[in-house]
Coordinates of C-alpha atoms in Angstrom, one line a residue:
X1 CA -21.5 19.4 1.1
X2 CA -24.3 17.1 3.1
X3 CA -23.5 13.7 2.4
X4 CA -27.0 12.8 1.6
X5 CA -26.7 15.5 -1.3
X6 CA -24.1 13.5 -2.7
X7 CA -26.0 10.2 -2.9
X8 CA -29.3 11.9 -3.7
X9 CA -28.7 10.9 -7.8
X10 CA -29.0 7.3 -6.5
X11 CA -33.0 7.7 -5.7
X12 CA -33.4 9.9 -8.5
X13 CA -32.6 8.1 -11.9
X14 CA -32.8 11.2 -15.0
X15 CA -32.1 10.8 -18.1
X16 CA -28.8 12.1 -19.1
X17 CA -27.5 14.4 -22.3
X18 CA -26.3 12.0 -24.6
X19 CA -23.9 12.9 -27.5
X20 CA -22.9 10.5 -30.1
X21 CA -19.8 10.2 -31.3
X22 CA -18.0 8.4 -33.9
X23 CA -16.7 4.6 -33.8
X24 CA -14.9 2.4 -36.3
X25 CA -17.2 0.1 -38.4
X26 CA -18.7 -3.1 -36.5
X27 CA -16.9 -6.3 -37.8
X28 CA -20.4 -8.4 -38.4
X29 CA -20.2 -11.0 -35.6
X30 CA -20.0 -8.8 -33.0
X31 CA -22.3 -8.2 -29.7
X32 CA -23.1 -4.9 -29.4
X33 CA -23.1 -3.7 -25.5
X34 CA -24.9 0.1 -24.8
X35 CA -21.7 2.1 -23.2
X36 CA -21.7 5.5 -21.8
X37 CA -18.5 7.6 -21.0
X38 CA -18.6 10.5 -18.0
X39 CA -17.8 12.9 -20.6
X40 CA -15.3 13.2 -23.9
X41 CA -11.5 14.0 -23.3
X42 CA -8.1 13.1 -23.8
X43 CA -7.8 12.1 -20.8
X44 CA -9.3 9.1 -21.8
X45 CA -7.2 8.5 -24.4
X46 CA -6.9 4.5 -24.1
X47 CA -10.4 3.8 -24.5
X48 CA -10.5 5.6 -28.0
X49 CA -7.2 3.8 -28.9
X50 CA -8.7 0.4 -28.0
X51 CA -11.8 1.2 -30.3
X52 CA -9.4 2.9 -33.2
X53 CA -6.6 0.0 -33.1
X54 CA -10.2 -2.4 -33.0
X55 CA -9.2 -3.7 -29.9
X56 CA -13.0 -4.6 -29.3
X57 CA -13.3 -5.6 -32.4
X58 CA -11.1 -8.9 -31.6
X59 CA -12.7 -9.5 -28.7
X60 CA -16.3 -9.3 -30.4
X61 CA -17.6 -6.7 -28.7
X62 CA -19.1 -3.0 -30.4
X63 CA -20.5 -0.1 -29.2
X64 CA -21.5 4.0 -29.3
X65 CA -19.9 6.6 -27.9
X66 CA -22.2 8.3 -25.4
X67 CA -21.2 11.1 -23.2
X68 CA -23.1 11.0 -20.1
X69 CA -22.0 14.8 -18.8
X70 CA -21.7 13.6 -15.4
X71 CA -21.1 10.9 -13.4
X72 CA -24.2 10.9 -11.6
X73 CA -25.8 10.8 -14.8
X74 CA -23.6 7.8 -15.7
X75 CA -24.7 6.1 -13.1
X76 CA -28.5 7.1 -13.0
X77 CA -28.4 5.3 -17.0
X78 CA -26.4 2.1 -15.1
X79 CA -28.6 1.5 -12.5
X80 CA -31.7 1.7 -15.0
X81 CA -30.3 -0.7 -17.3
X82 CA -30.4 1.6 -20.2
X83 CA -26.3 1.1 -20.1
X84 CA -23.7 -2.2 -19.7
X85 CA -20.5 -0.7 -19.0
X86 CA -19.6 2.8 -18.2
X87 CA -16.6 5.1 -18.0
X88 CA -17.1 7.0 -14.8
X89 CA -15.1 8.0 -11.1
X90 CA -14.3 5.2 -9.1
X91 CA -16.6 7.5 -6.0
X92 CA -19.9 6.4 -8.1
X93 CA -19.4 2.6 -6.6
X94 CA -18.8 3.4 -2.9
X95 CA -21.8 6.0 -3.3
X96 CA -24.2 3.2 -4.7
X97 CA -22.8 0.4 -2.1
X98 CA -24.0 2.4 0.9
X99 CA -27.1 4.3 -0.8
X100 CA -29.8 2.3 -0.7
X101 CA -30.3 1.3 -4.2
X102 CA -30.8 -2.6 -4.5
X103 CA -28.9 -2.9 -7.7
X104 CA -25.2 -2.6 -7.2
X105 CA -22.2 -1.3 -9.4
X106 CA -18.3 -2.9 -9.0
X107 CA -15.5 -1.5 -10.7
X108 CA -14.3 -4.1 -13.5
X109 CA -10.9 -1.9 -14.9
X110 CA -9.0 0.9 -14.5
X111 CA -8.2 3.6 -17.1
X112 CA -7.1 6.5 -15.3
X113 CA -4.2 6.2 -12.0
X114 CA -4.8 9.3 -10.9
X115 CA -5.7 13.4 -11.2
X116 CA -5.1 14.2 -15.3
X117 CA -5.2 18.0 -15.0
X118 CA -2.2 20.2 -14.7
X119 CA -1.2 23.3 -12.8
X120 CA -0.9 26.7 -15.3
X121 CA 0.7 29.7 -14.3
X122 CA 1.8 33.1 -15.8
X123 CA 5.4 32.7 -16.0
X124 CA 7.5 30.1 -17.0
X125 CA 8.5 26.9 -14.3
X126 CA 12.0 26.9 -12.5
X127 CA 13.2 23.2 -12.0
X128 CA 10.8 20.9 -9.7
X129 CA 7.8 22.5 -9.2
X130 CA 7.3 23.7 -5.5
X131 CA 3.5 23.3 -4.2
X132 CA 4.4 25.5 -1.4
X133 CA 5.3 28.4 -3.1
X134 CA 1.6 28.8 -3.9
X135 CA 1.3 30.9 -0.4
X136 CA -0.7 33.6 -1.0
X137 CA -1.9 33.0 -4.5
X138 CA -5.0 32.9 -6.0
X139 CA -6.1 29.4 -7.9
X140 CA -8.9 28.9 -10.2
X141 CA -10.1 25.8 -9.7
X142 CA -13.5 23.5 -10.1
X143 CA -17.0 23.0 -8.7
X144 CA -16.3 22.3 -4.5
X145 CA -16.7 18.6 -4.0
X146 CA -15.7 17.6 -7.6
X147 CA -12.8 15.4 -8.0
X148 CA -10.5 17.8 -9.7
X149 CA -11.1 20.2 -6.6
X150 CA -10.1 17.3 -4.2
X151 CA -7.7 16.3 -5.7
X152 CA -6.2 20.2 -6.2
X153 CA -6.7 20.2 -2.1
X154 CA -5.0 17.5 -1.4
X155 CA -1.7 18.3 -3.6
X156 CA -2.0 21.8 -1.2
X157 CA -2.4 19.9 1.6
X158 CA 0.7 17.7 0.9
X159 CA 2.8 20.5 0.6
X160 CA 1.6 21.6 4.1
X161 CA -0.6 24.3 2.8
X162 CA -4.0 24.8 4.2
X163 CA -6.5 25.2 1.1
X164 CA -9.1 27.5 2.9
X165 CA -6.8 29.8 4.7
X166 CA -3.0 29.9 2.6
X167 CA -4.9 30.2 -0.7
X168 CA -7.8 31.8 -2.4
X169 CA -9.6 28.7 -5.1
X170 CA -11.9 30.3 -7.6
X171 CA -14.6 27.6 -7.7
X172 CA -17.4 29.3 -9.0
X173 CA -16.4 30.2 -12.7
X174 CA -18.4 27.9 -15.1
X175 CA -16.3 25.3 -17.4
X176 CA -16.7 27.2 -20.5
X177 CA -15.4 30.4 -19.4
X178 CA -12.4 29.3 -17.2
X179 CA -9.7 29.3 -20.2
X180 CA -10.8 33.1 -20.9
X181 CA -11.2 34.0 -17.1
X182 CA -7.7 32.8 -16.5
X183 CA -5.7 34.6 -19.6
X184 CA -7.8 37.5 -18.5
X185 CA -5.9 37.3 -15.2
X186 CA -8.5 36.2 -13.0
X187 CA -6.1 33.8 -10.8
X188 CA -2.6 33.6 -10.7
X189 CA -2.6 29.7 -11.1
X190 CA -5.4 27.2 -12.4
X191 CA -5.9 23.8 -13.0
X192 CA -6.9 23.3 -16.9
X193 CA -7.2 19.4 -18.7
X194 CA -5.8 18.8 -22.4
X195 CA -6.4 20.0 -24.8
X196 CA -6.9 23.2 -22.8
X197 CA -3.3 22.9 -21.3
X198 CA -1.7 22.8 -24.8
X199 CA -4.2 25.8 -26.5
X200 CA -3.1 27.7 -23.0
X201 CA 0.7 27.4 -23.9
X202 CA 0.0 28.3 -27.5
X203 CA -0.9 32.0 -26.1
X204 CA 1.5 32.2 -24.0
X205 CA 1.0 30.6 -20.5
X206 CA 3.3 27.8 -18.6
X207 CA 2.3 24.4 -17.7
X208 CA 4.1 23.6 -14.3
X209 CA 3.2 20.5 -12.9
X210 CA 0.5 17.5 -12.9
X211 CA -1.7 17.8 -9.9
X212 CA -1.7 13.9 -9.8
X213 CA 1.6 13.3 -9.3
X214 CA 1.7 15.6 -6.1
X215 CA -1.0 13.3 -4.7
X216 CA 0.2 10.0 -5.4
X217 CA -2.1 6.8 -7.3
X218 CA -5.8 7.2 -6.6
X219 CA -7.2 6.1 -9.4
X220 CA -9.6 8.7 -11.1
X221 CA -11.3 7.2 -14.2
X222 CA -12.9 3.6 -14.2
X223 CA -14.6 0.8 -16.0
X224 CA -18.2 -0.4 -14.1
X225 CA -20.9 -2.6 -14.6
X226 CA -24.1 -3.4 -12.4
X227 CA -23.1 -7.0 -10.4
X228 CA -26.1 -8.3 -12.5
X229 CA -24.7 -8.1 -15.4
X230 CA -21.4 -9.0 -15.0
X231 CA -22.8 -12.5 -13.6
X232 CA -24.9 -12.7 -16.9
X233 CA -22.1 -11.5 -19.2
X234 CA -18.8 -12.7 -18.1
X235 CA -17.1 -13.5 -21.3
X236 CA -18.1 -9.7 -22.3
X237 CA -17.2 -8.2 -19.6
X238 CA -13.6 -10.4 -20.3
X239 CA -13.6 -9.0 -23.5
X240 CA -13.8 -5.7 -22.7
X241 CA -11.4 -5.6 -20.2
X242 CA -8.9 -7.5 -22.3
X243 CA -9.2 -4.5 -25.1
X244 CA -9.0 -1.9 -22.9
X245 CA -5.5 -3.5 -21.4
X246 CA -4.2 -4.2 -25.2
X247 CA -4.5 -0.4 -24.8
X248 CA -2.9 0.8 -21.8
X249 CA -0.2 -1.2 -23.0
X250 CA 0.4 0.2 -26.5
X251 CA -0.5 3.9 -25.8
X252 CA 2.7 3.4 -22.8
X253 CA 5.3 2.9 -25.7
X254 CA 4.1 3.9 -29.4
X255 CA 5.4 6.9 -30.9
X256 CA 3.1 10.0 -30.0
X257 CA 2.8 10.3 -33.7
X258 CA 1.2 7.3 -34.1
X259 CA -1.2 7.8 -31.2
X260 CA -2.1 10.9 -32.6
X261 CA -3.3 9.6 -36.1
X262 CA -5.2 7.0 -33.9
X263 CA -7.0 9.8 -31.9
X264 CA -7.6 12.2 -34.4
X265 CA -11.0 10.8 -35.4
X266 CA -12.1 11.2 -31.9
X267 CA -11.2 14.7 -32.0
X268 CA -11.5 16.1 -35.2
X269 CA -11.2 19.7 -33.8
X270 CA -7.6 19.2 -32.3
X271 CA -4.6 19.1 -34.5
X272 CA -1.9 16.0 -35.4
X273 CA 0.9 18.5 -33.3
X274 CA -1.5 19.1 -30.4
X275 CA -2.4 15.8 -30.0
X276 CA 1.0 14.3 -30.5
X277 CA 1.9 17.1 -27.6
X278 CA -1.4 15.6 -25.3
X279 CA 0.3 12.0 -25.4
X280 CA 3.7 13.1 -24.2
X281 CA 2.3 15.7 -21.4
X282 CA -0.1 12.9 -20.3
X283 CA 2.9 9.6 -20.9
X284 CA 5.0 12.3 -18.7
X285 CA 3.2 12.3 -15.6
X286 CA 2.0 8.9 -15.6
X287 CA -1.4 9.9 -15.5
X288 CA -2.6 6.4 -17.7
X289 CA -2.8 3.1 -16.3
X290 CA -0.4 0.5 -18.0
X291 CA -2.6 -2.2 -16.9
X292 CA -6.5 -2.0 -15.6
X293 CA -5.7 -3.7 -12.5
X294 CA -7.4 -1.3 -9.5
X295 CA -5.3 -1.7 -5.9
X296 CA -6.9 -1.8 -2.9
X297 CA -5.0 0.3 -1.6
X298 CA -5.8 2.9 -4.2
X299 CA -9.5 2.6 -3.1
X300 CA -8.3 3.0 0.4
X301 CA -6.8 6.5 -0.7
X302 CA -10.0 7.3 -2.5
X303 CA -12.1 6.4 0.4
X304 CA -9.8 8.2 2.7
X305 CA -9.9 11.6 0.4
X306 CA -13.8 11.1 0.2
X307 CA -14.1 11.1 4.3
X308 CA -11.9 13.7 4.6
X309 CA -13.9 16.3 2.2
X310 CA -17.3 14.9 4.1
X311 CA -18.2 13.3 1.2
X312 CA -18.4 9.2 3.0
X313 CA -19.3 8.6 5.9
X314 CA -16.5 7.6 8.2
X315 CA -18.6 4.5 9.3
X316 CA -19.5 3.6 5.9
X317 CA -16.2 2.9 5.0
X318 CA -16.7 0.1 2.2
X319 CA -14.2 -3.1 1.5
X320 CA -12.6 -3.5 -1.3
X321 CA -13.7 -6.2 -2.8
X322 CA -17.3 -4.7 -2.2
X323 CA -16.7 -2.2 -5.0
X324 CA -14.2 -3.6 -7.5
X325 CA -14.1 -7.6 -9.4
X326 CA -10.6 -8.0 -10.2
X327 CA -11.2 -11.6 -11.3
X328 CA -10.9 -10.5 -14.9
X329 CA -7.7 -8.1 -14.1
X330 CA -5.1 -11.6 -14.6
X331 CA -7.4 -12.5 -17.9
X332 CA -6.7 -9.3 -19.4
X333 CA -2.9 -10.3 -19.5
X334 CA -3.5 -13.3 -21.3

């Protein structure tokens, strides 16, 4: 993929699919902020804990849930103005930093440490999962240049496999038809995120291992804001950082019963057992961030993972503190 494909949603701002959903009841002395997630999952389970537990509440701060579909899309609404904060890939702010957009984005807290989705295959998992072992197999995987498909390369690659040549990845089968293409026996292995991993189990399929945890911390998931408003809006921008950690931090250690009655609303389609299941699949591979603290070296591994796949420029290499604030990371833990 041609770099300047990649940054082409920075000159081109569209207006993205939005879909409302639901949110506790405003407290009355509240500012409300215009927030847009990348899309809806369980991956993102913190974020609807913090609004269910009224995290944001006690901090003063309300807001819509409105799924962008996209992170260019996600971005395209930030840089217009038409959103505060946004739930998107850490990649959108090193895209925007050396595009040439005059508005910039930084990355104000971390939600996600690294790849959520997990490896399913056919049979049933033997011990520690052994990436090499996937010799000669077919993999259905995601779009070329999406996260999920980098991050599914570099687990291969770890493991001293070469992605194009020891493998065959499936990347052109579209989202909605990959959980029937792969019980159909389309691939021998896929990567599949919650609550598809748990409804794939249910008829009869094996989760084996996270892809994230083969990779190491890169953190996937993130909190942004243009530099504007962060300036203009600091104590919000405190706030919502603040609720957000309150979250990471109870999610970590309540009961996955508990967590489940709290996510339920969010995902009214998905049953108390499944969702109870989500938590501890997700809890188990360490796939949330306990605090929203972003590393520089994580960003490191990011931009690293980004050159490598010719998505960044290796001369455009960014610094870190030209893409993330951490000044409100030690506030959070106050």
């Amino acid at each position: 993929m041609k770099i300047a494909r990649t940054l082409s949603f920075i000159a081109g701002i569209t207006a993205a699919t939005l879909t409302t959903l639901p949110t506790p009841a405003a407290a009355e002395d509240v500012t409300k902020i215009s927030f847009m997630e990348v899309i809806h999952s369980l991956f993102y389970s913190p974020l609807y804990v913090a609004i269910g537990n009224g995290y944001f509440e006690e901090e003063g701060i309300a807001f819509d849930l409105i799924a962008g579909q996209g992170s260019d899309k996600v971005t395209a609404a930030l840089l217009s103005n038409s959103v505060d904060i946004a739930l998107a890939g850490p990649e959108t702010t090193l895209y925007v930093e050396t595009g040439k957009s005059p508005e910039k984005i930084r990355i104000i807290a971390g939600l996600t440490a690294t790849d959520g989705s997990f490896l399913i295959g056919h049979d049933p998992a033997t011990g520690d999962f052994d990436w090499s072992s996937l010799k000669g197999k077919k993999i259905l995987g995601w779009r070329e240049g999406s996260s999920p498909a980098m991050f599914l390369r570099a687990a291969l690659e770890k493991a001293g496999l070469n992605p194009d040549e020891d493998v065959e990845i499936i990347t052109n089968v579209a989202i909605p038809a990959r959980m029937g293409a792969f019980m159909s026996g389309v691939a021998d292995y896929g990567t599949f995120f919650e609550p598809d991993v748990t409804t794939l189990e249910a008829n009869g399929l094996y989760a084996q291992t996270n892809v994230g945890q083969a990779v190491g911390d890169i953190d996937y998931t993130v909190f942004i804001a243009r530099e504007a408003y962060i300036a203009e809006h600091p104590e919000v921008v405190a706030g919502f950082v603040k609720a957000i950690a309150k979250a990471e931090a109870w999610i970590a250690e309540a009961p996955e019963a508990d967590v489940a009655q709290v996510l339920q609303p969010y995902f009214p389609g998905v049953g108390l057992d499944e969702l109870a299941q989500s938590v501890l699949r997700h809890r188990a591979a360490g796939v949330w961030k306990t605090t929203p603290a972003v590393a520089p070296e994580a960003i490191d591994a990011l931009q690293d993972m980004l050159m490598y796949n010719g998505l960044l420029a290796v001369e455009t290499k960014v610094a870190f503190e030209n893409v993330v604030d951490p000044s409100f990371f030690a506030q959070s833990a106050q």
